Amino acid sequence: MLTKTSVHNTKFQMPEFDVNLEEDILLFDKPYQCTSFDIVGKVRGIVQRKANKRLKVGHAGTLDPLATGLLIICIGKMTKQIEHIQQQTKEYTGTFRLGGSTASFDLEHPVNKLFPFEHITESMAQEAAHSFIGTIEQVPPLFSAVRYNGKRAYELARVGKDAQLETKTISIYNFDITRFELPYIDFRIRCSKGTYIRSIARDFGTALQSGAHLTALRRTMIGQYHVDNAIKPIIIEQ
Protein backbone atom coordinates (compact mmCIF):
# COMPACT_ATOMS: atom_id res chain seq x y z
CA MET A 1 0.00 0.00 0.00
CA LEU A 2 1.21 3.49 -0.79
CA THR A 3 2.28 5.69 2.07
CA LYS A 4 1.97 9.43 2.50
CA THR A 5 4.28 11.38 0.22
CA SER A 6 6.33 14.19 1.78
CA VAL A 7 5.89 17.54 0.07
CA HIS A 8 7.44 20.99 -0.09
CA ASN A 9 11.01 19.64 0.07
CA THR A 10 12.35 20.17 -3.45
CA LYS A 11 15.22 22.65 -3.53
CA PHE A 12 15.90 24.48 -6.77
CA GLN A 13 17.58 27.49 -8.28
CA MET A 14 16.56 29.64 -11.22
CA PRO A 15 18.64 29.79 -14.40
CA GLU A 16 19.33 33.20 -15.90
CA PHE A 17 16.35 34.57 -17.78
CA ASP A 18 15.51 37.77 -19.64
CA VAL A 19 12.66 39.86 -18.28
CA ASN A 20 11.03 43.20 -19.03
CA LEU A 21 10.77 44.66 -15.55
CA GLU A 22 7.90 46.96 -16.52
CA GLU A 23 5.63 44.33 -18.06
CA ASP A 24 6.25 40.70 -18.88
CA ILE A 25 4.75 37.20 -18.88
CA LEU A 26 7.12 34.40 -17.88
CA LEU A 27 6.51 30.68 -18.25
CA PHE A 28 7.98 28.20 -15.75
CA ASP A 29 7.97 24.41 -15.57
CA LYS A 30 7.16 23.86 -11.90
CA PRO A 31 9.08 20.92 -10.40
CA TYR A 32 7.54 18.09 -8.38
CA GLN A 33 7.14 18.67 -4.63
CA CYS A 34 7.50 22.43 -4.60
CA THR A 35 4.68 24.94 -4.36
CA SER A 36 3.57 27.55 -6.84
CA PHE A 37 4.43 30.14 -4.19
CA ASP A 38 8.01 28.81 -4.04
CA ILE A 39 8.41 29.71 -7.73
CA VAL A 40 6.67 33.08 -7.38
CA GLY A 41 8.79 33.98 -4.37
CA LYS A 42 12.03 33.13 -6.16
CA VAL A 43 11.03 35.11 -9.26
CA ARG A 44 9.86 38.07 -7.18
CA GLY A 45 13.21 38.21 -5.41
CA ILE A 46 15.15 38.10 -8.69
CA VAL A 47 13.15 40.76 -10.55
CA GLN A 48 12.99 43.12 -7.57
CA ARG A 49 16.75 42.92 -7.12
CA LYS A 50 17.20 43.69 -10.82
CA ALA A 51 14.78 46.61 -10.64
CA ASN A 52 15.99 47.74 -7.20
CA LYS A 53 12.38 48.41 -6.24
CA ARG A 54 9.16 46.59 -5.39
CA LEU A 55 7.28 45.19 -8.38
CA LYS A 56 3.93 43.51 -8.80
CA VAL A 57 4.45 39.77 -9.36
CA GLY A 58 1.65 37.21 -9.52
CA HIS A 59 0.79 33.83 -11.00
CA ALA A 60 -2.12 32.82 -13.23
CA GLY A 61 -3.29 29.61 -11.59
CA THR A 62 -1.92 27.49 -8.73
CA LEU A 63 -0.54 23.98 -9.20
CA ASP A 64 -0.66 21.44 -6.36
CA PRO A 65 2.77 20.58 -4.89
CA LEU A 66 2.59 17.06 -6.35
CA ALA A 67 1.80 18.39 -9.84
CA THR A 68 4.37 19.61 -12.34
CA GLY A 69 4.23 21.76 -15.41
CA LEU A 70 3.19 25.15 -16.68
CA LEU A 71 3.07 28.01 -14.19
CA ILE A 72 2.54 31.46 -15.70
CA ILE A 73 3.98 34.41 -13.79
CA CYS A 74 3.07 38.00 -14.67
CA ILE A 75 5.35 40.96 -13.96
CA GLY A 76 4.44 44.63 -13.51
CA LYS A 77 1.65 45.88 -15.77
CA MET A 78 1.00 42.37 -17.07
CA THR A 79 -0.45 41.37 -13.69
CA LYS A 80 -3.63 42.98 -15.05
CA GLN A 81 -3.80 40.05 -17.50
CA ILE A 82 -3.90 37.36 -14.77
CA GLU A 83 -7.69 37.02 -14.70
CA HIS A 84 -7.84 36.84 -18.52
CA ILE A 85 -5.16 34.12 -18.63
CA GLN A 86 -6.87 32.12 -15.88
CA GLN A 87 -10.04 31.97 -17.97
CA GLN A 88 -8.26 30.19 -20.84
CA THR A 89 -8.57 26.47 -21.60
CA LYS A 90 -6.09 24.29 -19.70
CA GLU A 91 -4.54 20.97 -20.72
CA TYR A 92 -3.30 18.31 -18.31
CA THR A 93 -1.68 14.92 -18.69
CA GLY A 94 -1.26 12.38 -15.94
CA THR A 95 -1.98 8.97 -14.47
CA PHE A 96 -4.87 7.49 -12.52
CA ARG A 97 -4.38 4.38 -10.39
CA LEU A 98 -7.50 2.25 -10.23
CA GLY A 99 -8.41 0.08 -7.26
CA GLY A 100 -7.75 2.46 -4.38
CA SER A 101 -8.83 5.83 -3.04
CA THR A 102 -7.11 8.40 -0.79
CA ALA A 103 -8.51 11.26 1.28
CA SER A 104 -6.94 13.85 -1.04
CA PHE A 105 -7.51 11.84 -4.26
CA ASP A 106 -3.74 11.89 -4.90
CA LEU A 107 -0.52 10.68 -3.26
CA GLU A 108 -0.45 13.31 -0.51
CA HIS A 109 -2.38 10.84 1.66
CA PRO A 110 -2.18 7.03 1.86
CA VAL A 111 -4.66 4.67 0.26
CA ASN A 112 -7.57 4.33 2.68
CA LYS A 113 -9.94 2.06 0.77
CA LEU A 114 -9.43 -0.71 -1.77
CA PHE A 115 -11.71 -1.61 -4.68
CA PRO A 116 -11.81 -4.32 -7.36
CA PHE A 117 -10.53 -3.23 -10.76
CA GLU A 118 -9.98 -6.49 -12.69
CA HIS A 119 -13.40 -6.15 -14.34
CA ILE A 120 -12.42 -2.92 -16.10
CA THR A 121 -11.72 -3.14 -19.85
CA GLU A 122 -10.17 -0.53 -22.10
CA SER A 123 -13.50 0.02 -23.85
CA MET A 124 -15.14 0.64 -20.46
CA ALA A 125 -12.46 3.20 -19.61
CA GLN A 126 -12.89 4.92 -22.97
CA GLU A 127 -16.66 5.05 -22.51
CA ALA A 128 -16.32 6.41 -18.98
CA ALA A 129 -13.91 9.12 -20.16
CA HIS A 130 -16.28 10.14 -22.94
CA SER A 131 -19.12 10.52 -20.41
CA PHE A 132 -17.26 13.41 -18.74
CA ILE A 133 -17.07 15.53 -21.90
CA GLY A 134 -19.30 18.60 -21.84
CA THR A 135 -20.57 20.90 -19.09
CA ILE A 136 -20.76 18.99 -15.81
CA GLU A 137 -21.15 19.55 -12.08
CA GLN A 138 -18.12 18.72 -9.96
CA VAL A 139 -17.62 18.53 -6.19
CA PRO A 140 -14.17 19.92 -5.26
CA PRO A 141 -11.84 17.81 -3.08
CA LEU A 142 -12.14 18.38 0.65
CA PHE A 143 -8.37 18.88 0.67
CA SER A 144 -8.61 22.08 -1.40
CA ALA A 145 -8.61 25.85 -0.92
CA VAL A 146 -12.37 26.13 -1.50
CA ARG A 147 -14.01 28.19 1.25
CA TYR A 148 -16.63 26.64 3.51
CA ASN A 149 -18.25 28.73 6.29
CA GLY A 150 -15.39 31.21 6.14
CA LYS A 151 -12.59 28.65 6.28
CA ARG A 152 -10.55 26.81 3.69
CA ALA A 153 -11.82 23.27 3.21
CA TYR A 154 -8.35 21.79 3.78
CA GLU A 155 -8.22 23.44 7.23
CA LEU A 156 -11.31 21.48 8.23
CA ALA A 157 -10.07 18.28 6.60
CA ARG A 158 -6.77 18.40 8.49
CA VAL A 159 -8.60 18.35 11.83
CA GLY A 160 -10.92 15.55 10.74
CA LYS A 161 -14.01 17.68 10.11
CA ASP A 162 -16.24 17.07 7.11
CA ALA A 163 -17.68 19.77 4.86
CA GLN A 164 -20.48 19.44 2.34
CA LEU A 165 -18.89 21.40 -0.49
CA GLU A 166 -21.16 22.78 -3.18
CA THR A 167 -20.84 21.53 -6.74
CA LYS A 168 -19.21 23.78 -9.33
CA THR A 169 -20.03 23.95 -13.01
CA ILE A 170 -17.02 23.13 -15.19
CA SER A 171 -16.41 22.13 -18.80
CA ILE A 172 -14.40 19.17 -20.10
CA TYR A 173 -13.52 19.65 -23.78
CA ASN A 174 -11.40 16.52 -24.32
CA PHE A 175 -10.71 13.44 -22.20
CA ASP A 176 -8.38 10.99 -23.95
CA ILE A 177 -7.05 7.70 -22.59
CA THR A 178 -3.43 7.52 -23.77
CA ARG A 179 -2.31 4.33 -21.94
CA PHE A 180 -4.29 1.44 -20.49
CA GLU A 181 -2.21 -0.87 -18.29
CA LEU A 182 -4.28 -1.72 -15.22
CA PRO A 183 -4.22 -0.60 -12.56
CA TYR A 184 -2.74 2.47 -14.31
CA ILE A 185 -4.48 4.65 -16.89
CA ASP A 186 -2.77 7.63 -18.52
CA PHE A 187 -4.89 10.52 -19.75
CA ARG A 188 -4.94 13.88 -21.49
CA ILE A 189 -7.66 16.35 -20.46
CA ARG A 190 -8.55 19.79 -21.80
CA CYS A 191 -10.84 21.69 -19.46
CA SER A 192 -12.09 25.01 -18.14
CA LYS A 193 -10.93 27.10 -15.23
CA GLY A 194 -11.81 25.65 -11.84
CA THR A 195 -11.55 21.99 -12.83
CA TYR A 196 -10.03 19.70 -10.20
CA ILE A 197 -8.33 16.76 -11.90
CA ARG A 198 -8.18 15.06 -8.50
CA SER A 199 -11.99 15.12 -8.41
CA ILE A 200 -12.07 13.65 -11.90
CA ALA A 201 -9.90 10.81 -10.58
CA ARG A 202 -12.44 10.13 -7.84
CA ASP A 203 -15.43 10.33 -10.20
CA PHE A 204 -13.71 8.32 -12.93
CA GLY A 205 -13.14 5.47 -10.47
CA THR A 206 -16.77 5.61 -9.37
CA ALA A 207 -17.94 5.53 -13.00
CA LEU A 208 -16.00 2.29 -13.43
CA GLN A 209 -17.47 0.77 -10.24
CA SER A 210 -14.08 1.01 -8.57
CA GLY A 211 -11.97 3.65 -6.91
CA ALA A 212 -9.13 5.76 -8.30
CA HIS A 213 -6.62 8.39 -7.31
CA LEU A 214 -4.09 10.56 -9.08
CA THR A 215 -0.46 9.37 -9.13
CA ALA A 216 0.92 11.94 -11.59
CA LEU A 217 -0.30 15.27 -12.97
CA ARG A 218 1.30 17.70 -15.37
CA ARG A 219 -0.16 20.94 -16.75
CA THR A 220 1.01 21.28 -20.32
CA MET A 221 -0.95 24.24 -21.65
CA ILE A 222 -2.98 27.34 -20.73
CA GLY A 223 -4.51 29.01 -23.77
CA GLN A 224 -1.69 29.83 -26.19
CA TYR A 225 1.04 29.16 -23.61
CA HIS A 226 2.79 25.76 -23.62
CA VAL A 227 5.15 24.15 -21.13
CA ASP A 228 7.59 23.31 -23.95
CA ASN A 229 8.48 27.02 -23.97
CA ALA A 230 8.86 27.30 -20.20
CA ILE A 231 11.93 28.04 -18.10
CA LYS A 232 13.04 24.95 -16.19
CA PRO A 233 14.30 25.54 -12.63
CA ILE A 234 17.48 23.65 -11.78
CA ILE A 235 16.83 20.95 -9.17
CA ILE A 236 19.44 20.74 -6.40
CA GLU A 237 20.25 17.16 -5.48
CA GLN A 238 19.71 16.43 -1.79
Tab-separated table of N, CA and C in Angstrom, residues 11 21 41 43 50 52-53 61 63 99-100 124 133 135 137 144 149-150 157 171 173 176 181 185 187 190 209 238:
chain	number	residue	atom	x	y	z
A	11	LYS	N	14.413	21.432	-3.471
A	11	LYS	CA	15.219	22.653	-3.529
A	11	LYS	C	15.634	22.898	-4.971
A	21	LEU	N	11.156	44.375	-16.925
A	21	LEU	CA	10.767	44.656	-15.553
A	21	LEU	C	9.501	45.493	-15.454
A	41	GLY	N	7.896	33.301	-5.299
A	41	GLY	CA	8.795	33.984	-4.373
A	41	GLY	C	10.199	34.133	-4.927
A	43	VAL	N	11.070	34.166	-8.144
A	43	VAL	CA	11.033	35.112	-9.256
A	43	VAL	C	10.893	36.544	-8.740
A	50	LYS	N	16.792	43.074	-9.552
A	50	LYS	CA	17.203	43.690	-10.818
A	50	LYS	C	16.654	45.104	-10.952
A	52	ASN	N	15.653	46.969	-8.403
A	52	ASN	CA	15.994	47.738	-7.204
A	52	ASN	C	14.765	48.471	-6.657
A	53	LYS	N	13.611	47.850	-6.789
A	53	LYS	CA	12.380	48.409	-6.239
A	53	LYS	C	11.331	47.296	-6.186
A	61	GLY	N	-2.773	30.954	-11.814
A	61	GLY	CA	-3.289	29.607	-11.587
A	61	GLY	C	-2.343	28.720	-10.808
A	63	LEU	N	-0.704	25.423	-9.001
A	63	LEU	CA	-0.543	23.982	-9.196
A	63	LEU	C	-0.299	23.341	-7.837
A	99	GLY	N	-8.420	1.085	-8.315
A	99	GLY	CA	-8.410	0.080	-7.261
A	99	GLY	C	-8.165	0.607	-5.864
A	100	GLY	N	-7.978	1.918	-5.709
A	100	GLY	CA	-7.746	2.461	-4.377
A	100	GLY	C	-8.039	3.942	-4.330
A	124	MET	N	-14.412	0.041	-21.572
A	124	MET	CA	-15.143	0.637	-20.456
A	124	MET	C	-14.498	1.956	-20.039
A	133	ILE	N	-17.206	14.417	-20.964
A	133	ILE	CA	-17.068	15.530	-21.902
A	133	ILE	C	-18.351	16.359	-21.943
A	135	THR	N	-20.407	20.104	-20.300
A	135	THR	CA	-20.566	20.900	-19.090
A	135	THR	C	-21.110	20.004	-17.998
A	137	GLU	N	-21.259	19.067	-13.459
A	137	GLU	CA	-21.155	19.552	-12.082
A	137	GLU	C	-20.098	18.723	-11.363
A	144	SER	N	-8.748	21.042	-0.379
A	144	SER	CA	-8.612	22.084	-1.397
A	144	SER	C	-8.778	23.433	-0.721
A	149	ASN	N	-17.940	28.024	5.039
A	149	ASN	CA	-18.247	28.728	6.292
A	149	ASN	C	-17.073	29.586	6.759
A	150	GLY	N	-16.461	30.272	5.803
A	150	GLY	CA	-15.394	31.211	6.135
A	150	GLY	C	-14.017	30.618	6.288
A	157	ALA	N	-10.451	19.668	6.868
A	157	ALA	CA	-10.068	18.284	6.595
A	157	ALA	C	-8.901	17.853	7.481
A	171	SER	N	-16.300	22.691	-17.451
A	171	SER	CA	-16.415	22.128	-18.803
A	171	SER	C	-15.206	21.259	-19.110
A	173	TYR	N	-13.474	19.564	-22.315
A	173	TYR	CA	-13.517	19.652	-23.778
A	173	TYR	C	-12.988	18.379	-24.442
A	176	ASP	N	-8.944	12.094	-23.172
A	176	ASP	CA	-8.381	10.990	-23.951
A	176	ASP	C	-7.616	10.031	-23.050
A	181	GLU	N	-2.964	0.241	-18.860
A	181	GLU	CA	-2.212	-0.871	-18.287
A	181	GLU	C	-2.610	-0.980	-16.823
A	185	ILE	N	-3.895	4.094	-15.680
A	185	ILE	CA	-4.478	4.655	-16.893
A	185	ILE	C	-3.923	6.062	-17.067
A	187	PHE	N	-3.850	9.711	-19.129
A	187	PHE	CA	-4.888	10.522	-19.752
A	187	PHE	C	-4.347	11.863	-20.238
A	190	ARG	N	-8.442	18.357	-21.577
A	190	ARG	CA	-8.545	19.794	-21.802
A	190	ARG	C	-9.824	20.256	-21.127
A	209	GLN	N	-17.114	1.646	-11.367
A	209	GLN	CA	-17.466	0.766	-10.242
A	209	GLN	C	-16.207	0.298	-9.511
A	238	GLN	N	19.656	16.394	-3.252
A	238	GLN	CA	19.706	16.426	-1.788
A	238	GLN	C	20.269	15.116	-1.247
